[in-house]
PDB file of C-alpha atoms in Angstrom:
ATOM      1  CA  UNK A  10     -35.783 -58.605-182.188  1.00 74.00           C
ATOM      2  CA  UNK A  11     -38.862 -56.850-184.102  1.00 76.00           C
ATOM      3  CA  UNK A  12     -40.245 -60.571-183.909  1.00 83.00           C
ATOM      4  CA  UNK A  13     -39.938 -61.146-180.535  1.00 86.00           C
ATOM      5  CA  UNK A  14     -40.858 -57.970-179.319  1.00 80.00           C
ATOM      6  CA  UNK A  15     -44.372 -58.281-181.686  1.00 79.00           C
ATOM      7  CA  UNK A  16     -44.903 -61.512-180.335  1.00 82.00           C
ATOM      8  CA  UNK A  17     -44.293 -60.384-176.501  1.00 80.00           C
ATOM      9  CA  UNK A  18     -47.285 -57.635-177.445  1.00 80.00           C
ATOM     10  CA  UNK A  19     -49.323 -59.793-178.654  1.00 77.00           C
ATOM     11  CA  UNK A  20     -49.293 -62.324-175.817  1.00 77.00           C
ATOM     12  CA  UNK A  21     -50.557 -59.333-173.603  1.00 71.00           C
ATOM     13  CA  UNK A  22     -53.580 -58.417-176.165  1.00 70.00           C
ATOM     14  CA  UNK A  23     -51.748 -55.782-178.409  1.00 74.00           C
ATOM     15  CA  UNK A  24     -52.438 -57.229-182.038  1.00 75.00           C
ATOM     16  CA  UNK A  25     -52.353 -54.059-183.929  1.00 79.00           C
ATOM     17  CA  UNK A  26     -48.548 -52.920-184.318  1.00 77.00           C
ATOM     18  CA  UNK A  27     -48.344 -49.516-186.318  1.00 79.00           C
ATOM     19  CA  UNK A  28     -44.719 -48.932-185.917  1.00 76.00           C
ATOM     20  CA  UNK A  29     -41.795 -49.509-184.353  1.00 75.00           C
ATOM     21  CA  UNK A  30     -38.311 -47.678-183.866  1.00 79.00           C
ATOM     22  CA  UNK A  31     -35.845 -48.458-186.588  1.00 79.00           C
ATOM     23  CA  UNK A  32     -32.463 -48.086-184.520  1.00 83.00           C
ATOM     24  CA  UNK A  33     -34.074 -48.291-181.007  1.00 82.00           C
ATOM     25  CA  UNK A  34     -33.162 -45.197-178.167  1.00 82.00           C
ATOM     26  CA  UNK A  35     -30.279 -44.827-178.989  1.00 88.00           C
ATOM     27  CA  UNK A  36     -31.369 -43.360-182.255  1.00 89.00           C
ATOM     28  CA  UNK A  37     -33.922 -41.306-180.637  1.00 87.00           C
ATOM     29  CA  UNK A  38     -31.693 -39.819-178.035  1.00 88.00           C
ATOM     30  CA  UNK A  39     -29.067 -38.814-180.653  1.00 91.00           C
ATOM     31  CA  UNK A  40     -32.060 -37.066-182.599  1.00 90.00           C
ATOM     32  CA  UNK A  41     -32.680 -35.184-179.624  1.00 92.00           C
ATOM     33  CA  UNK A  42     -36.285 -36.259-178.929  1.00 89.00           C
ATOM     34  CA  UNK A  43     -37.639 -35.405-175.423  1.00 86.00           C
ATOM     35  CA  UNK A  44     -37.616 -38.665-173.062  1.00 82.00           C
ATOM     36  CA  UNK A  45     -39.821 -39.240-169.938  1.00 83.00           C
ATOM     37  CA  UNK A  46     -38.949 -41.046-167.021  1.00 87.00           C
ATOM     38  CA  UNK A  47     -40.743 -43.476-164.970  1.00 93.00           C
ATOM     39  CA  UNK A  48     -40.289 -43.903-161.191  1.00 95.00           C
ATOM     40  CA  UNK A  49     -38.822 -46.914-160.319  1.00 97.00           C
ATOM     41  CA  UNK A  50     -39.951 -48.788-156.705  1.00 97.00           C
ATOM     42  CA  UNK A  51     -38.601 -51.983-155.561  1.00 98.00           C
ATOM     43  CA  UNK A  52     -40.888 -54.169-153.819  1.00 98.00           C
ATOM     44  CA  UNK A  53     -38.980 -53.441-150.562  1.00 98.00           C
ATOM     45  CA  UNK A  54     -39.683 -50.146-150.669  1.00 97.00           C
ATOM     46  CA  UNK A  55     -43.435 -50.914-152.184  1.00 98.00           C
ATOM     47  CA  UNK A  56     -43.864 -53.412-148.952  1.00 97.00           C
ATOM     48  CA  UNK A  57     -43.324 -50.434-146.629  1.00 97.00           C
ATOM     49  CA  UNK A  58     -45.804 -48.285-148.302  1.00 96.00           C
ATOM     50  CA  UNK A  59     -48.284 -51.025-148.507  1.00 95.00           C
ATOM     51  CA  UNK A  60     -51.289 -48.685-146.008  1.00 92.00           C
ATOM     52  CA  UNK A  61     -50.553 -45.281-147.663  1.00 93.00           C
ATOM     53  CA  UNK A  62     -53.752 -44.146-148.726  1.00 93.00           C
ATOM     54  CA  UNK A  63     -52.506 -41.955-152.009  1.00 95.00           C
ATOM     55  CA  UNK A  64     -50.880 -45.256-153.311  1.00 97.00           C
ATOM     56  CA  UNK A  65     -53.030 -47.061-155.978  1.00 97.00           C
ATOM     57  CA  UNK A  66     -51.293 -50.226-156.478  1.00 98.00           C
ATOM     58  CA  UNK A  67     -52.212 -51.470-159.815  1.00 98.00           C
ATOM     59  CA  UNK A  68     -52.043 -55.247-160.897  1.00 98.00           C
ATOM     60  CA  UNK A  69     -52.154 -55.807-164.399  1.00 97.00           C
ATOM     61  CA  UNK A  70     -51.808 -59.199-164.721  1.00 97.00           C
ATOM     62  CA  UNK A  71     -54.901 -61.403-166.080  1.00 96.00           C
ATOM     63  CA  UNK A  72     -58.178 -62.648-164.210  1.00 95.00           C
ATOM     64  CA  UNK A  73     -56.131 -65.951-162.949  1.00 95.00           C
ATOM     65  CA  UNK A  74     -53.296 -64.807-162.159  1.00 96.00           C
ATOM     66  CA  UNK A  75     -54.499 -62.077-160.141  1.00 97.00           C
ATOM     67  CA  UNK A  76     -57.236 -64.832-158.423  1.00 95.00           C
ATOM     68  CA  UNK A  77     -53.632 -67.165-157.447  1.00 96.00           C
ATOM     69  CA  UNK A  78     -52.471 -64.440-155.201  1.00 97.00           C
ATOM     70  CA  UNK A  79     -52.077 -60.962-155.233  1.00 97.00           C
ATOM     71  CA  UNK A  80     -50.073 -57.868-153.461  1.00 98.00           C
ATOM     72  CA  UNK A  81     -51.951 -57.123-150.506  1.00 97.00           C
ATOM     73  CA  UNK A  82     -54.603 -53.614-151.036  1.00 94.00           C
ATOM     74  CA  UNK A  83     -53.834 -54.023-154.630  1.00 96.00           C
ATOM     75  CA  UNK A  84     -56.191 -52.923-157.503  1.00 95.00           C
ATOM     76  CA  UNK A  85     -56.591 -55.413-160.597  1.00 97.00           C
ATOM     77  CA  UNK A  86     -57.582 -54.456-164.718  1.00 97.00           C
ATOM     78  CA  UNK A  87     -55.974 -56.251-166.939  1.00 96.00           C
ATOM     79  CA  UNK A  88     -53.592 -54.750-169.045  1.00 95.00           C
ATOM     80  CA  UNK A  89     -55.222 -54.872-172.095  1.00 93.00           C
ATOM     81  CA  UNK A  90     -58.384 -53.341-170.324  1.00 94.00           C
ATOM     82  CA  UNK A  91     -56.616 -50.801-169.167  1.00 96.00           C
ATOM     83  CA  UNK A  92     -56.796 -47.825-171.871  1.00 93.00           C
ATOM     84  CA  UNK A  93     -60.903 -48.194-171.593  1.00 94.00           C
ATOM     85  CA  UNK A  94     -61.254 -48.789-167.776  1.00 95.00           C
ATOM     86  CA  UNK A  95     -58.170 -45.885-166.120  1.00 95.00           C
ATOM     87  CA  UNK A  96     -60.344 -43.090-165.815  1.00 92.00           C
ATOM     88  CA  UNK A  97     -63.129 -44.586-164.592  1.00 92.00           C
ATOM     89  CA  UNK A  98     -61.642 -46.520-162.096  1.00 94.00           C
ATOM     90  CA  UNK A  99     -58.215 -44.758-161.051  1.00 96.00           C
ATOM     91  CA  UNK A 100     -57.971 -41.683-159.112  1.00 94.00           C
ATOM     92  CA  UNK A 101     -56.037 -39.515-161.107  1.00 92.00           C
ATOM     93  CA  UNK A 102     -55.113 -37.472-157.770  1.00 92.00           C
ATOM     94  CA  UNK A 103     -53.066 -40.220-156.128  1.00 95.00           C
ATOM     95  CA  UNK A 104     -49.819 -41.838-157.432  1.00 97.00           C
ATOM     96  CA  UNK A 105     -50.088 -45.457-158.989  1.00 98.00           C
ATOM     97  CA  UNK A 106     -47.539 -47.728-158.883  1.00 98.00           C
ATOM     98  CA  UNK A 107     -47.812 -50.301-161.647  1.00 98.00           C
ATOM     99  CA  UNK A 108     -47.065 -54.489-161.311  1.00 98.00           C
ATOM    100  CA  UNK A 109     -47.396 -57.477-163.215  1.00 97.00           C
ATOM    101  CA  UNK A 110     -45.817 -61.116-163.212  1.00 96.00           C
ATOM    102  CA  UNK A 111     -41.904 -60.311-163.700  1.00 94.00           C
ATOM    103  CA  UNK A 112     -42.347 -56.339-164.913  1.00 92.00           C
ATOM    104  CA  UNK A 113     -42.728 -55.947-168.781  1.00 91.00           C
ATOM    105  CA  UNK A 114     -46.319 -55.359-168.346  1.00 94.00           C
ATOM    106  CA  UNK A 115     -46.109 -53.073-165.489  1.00 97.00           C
ATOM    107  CA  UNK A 116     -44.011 -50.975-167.504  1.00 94.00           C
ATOM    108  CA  UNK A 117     -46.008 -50.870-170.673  1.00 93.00           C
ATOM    109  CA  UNK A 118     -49.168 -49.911-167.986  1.00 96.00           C
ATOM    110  CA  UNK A 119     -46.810 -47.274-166.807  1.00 96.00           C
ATOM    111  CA  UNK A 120     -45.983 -45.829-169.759  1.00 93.00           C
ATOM    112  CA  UNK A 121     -49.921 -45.628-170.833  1.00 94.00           C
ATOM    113  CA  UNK A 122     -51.059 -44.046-167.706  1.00 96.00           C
ATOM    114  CA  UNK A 123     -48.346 -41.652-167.486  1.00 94.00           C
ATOM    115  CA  UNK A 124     -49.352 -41.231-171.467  1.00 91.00           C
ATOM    116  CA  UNK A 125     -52.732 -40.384-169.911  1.00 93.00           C
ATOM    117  CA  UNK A 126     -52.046 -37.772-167.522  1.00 93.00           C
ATOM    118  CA  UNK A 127     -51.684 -39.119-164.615  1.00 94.00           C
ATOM    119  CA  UNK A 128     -49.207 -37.156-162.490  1.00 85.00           C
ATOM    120  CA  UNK A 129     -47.533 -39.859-160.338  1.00 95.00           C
ATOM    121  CA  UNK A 130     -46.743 -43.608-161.822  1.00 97.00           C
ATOM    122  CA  UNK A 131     -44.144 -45.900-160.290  1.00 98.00           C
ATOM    123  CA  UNK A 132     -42.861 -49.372-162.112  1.00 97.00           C
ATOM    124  CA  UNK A 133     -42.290 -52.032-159.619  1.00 98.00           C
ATOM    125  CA  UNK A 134     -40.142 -53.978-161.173  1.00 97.00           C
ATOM    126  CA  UNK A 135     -39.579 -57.632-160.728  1.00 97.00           C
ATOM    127  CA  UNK A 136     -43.434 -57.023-160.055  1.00 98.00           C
ATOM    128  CA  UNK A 137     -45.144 -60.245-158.593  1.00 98.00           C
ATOM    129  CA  UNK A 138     -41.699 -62.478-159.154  1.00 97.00           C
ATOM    130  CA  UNK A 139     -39.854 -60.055-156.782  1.00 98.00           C
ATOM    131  CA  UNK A 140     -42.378 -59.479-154.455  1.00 98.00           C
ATOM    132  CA  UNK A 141     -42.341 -63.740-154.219  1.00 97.00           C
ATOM    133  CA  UNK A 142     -39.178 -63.714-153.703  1.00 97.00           C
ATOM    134  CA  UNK A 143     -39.140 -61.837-151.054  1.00 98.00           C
ATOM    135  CA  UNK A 144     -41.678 -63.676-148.713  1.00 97.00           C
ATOM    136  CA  UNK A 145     -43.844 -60.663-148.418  1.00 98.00           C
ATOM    137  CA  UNK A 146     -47.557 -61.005-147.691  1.00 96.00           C
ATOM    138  CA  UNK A 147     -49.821 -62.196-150.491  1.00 97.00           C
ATOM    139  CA  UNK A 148     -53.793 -62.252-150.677  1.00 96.00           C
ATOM    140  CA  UNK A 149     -55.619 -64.845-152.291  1.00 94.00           C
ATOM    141  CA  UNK A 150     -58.397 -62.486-153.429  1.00 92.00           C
ATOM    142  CA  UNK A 151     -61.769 -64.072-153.998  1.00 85.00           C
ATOM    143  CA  UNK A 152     -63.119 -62.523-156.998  1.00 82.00           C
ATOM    144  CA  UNK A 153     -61.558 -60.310-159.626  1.00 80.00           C
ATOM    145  CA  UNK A 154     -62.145 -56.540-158.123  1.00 66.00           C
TER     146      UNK A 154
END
């Protein structure tokens, strides 16, 4: 699975793998290694919060994919922008819930800006897939923003 999962990172920009764990979480956990959580919000819930004003929602798919249709009020840099462009264009005061095509890359942009201090980050997952699937509104933004 080392293969596959180097691959997967690579097809999102990440070239440069210095490690991995040997025996996965399970390993870790039995160590006794501290663990963080990420909030979890499912695009029902997401679709209700759409207006909030504190609520960065963060699209971290590419250019084109983000230009075929996006989540209403949503934010776009592309995941492997994302560790040069956060604190210069995310508000590290309100909470940012994180989505992508189907959810791997939301979580991985999770997991970097919680990594980075920010206080409140929420995976959506399913991401855009879900929120498809659920017939909820979509833009068709007009440039990349």
């Amino acid at each position: 699975r080392l293969q596959q999962a180097t691959e997967h990172l690579f097809r999102i920009g990440y070239d440069t793998i210095a490690g991995y764990l040997h025996s996965g979480m399970k390993s870790w956990q039995t160590a006794g290694k501290p663990l963080q959580r990420i909030a979890q919000m499912p695009v029902e819930e997401l679709n209700q919060h759409l207006d909030e004003e504190n609520l960065t929602i963060l699209d971290v798919r590419s250019d084109q994919e983000y230009l075929n249709g996006a989540i209403p009020g949503s934010y776009h840099i592309y995941l492997p922008h994302l560790e040069e462009q956060m604190s210069a264009k995310l508000d590290h005061t309100k909470a940012v819930a994180t989505y992508c095509g189907s959810g791997y890359r939301a979580s991985i942009a999770a997991s970097l800006l919680q990594k980075h201090g920010f206080a409140t980050v929420i995976n959506i997952p399913g991401s855009w897939s879900a929120w498809k699937s659920a017939d909820f509104p979509v833009e068709q933004p007009s440039s990349v923003r």
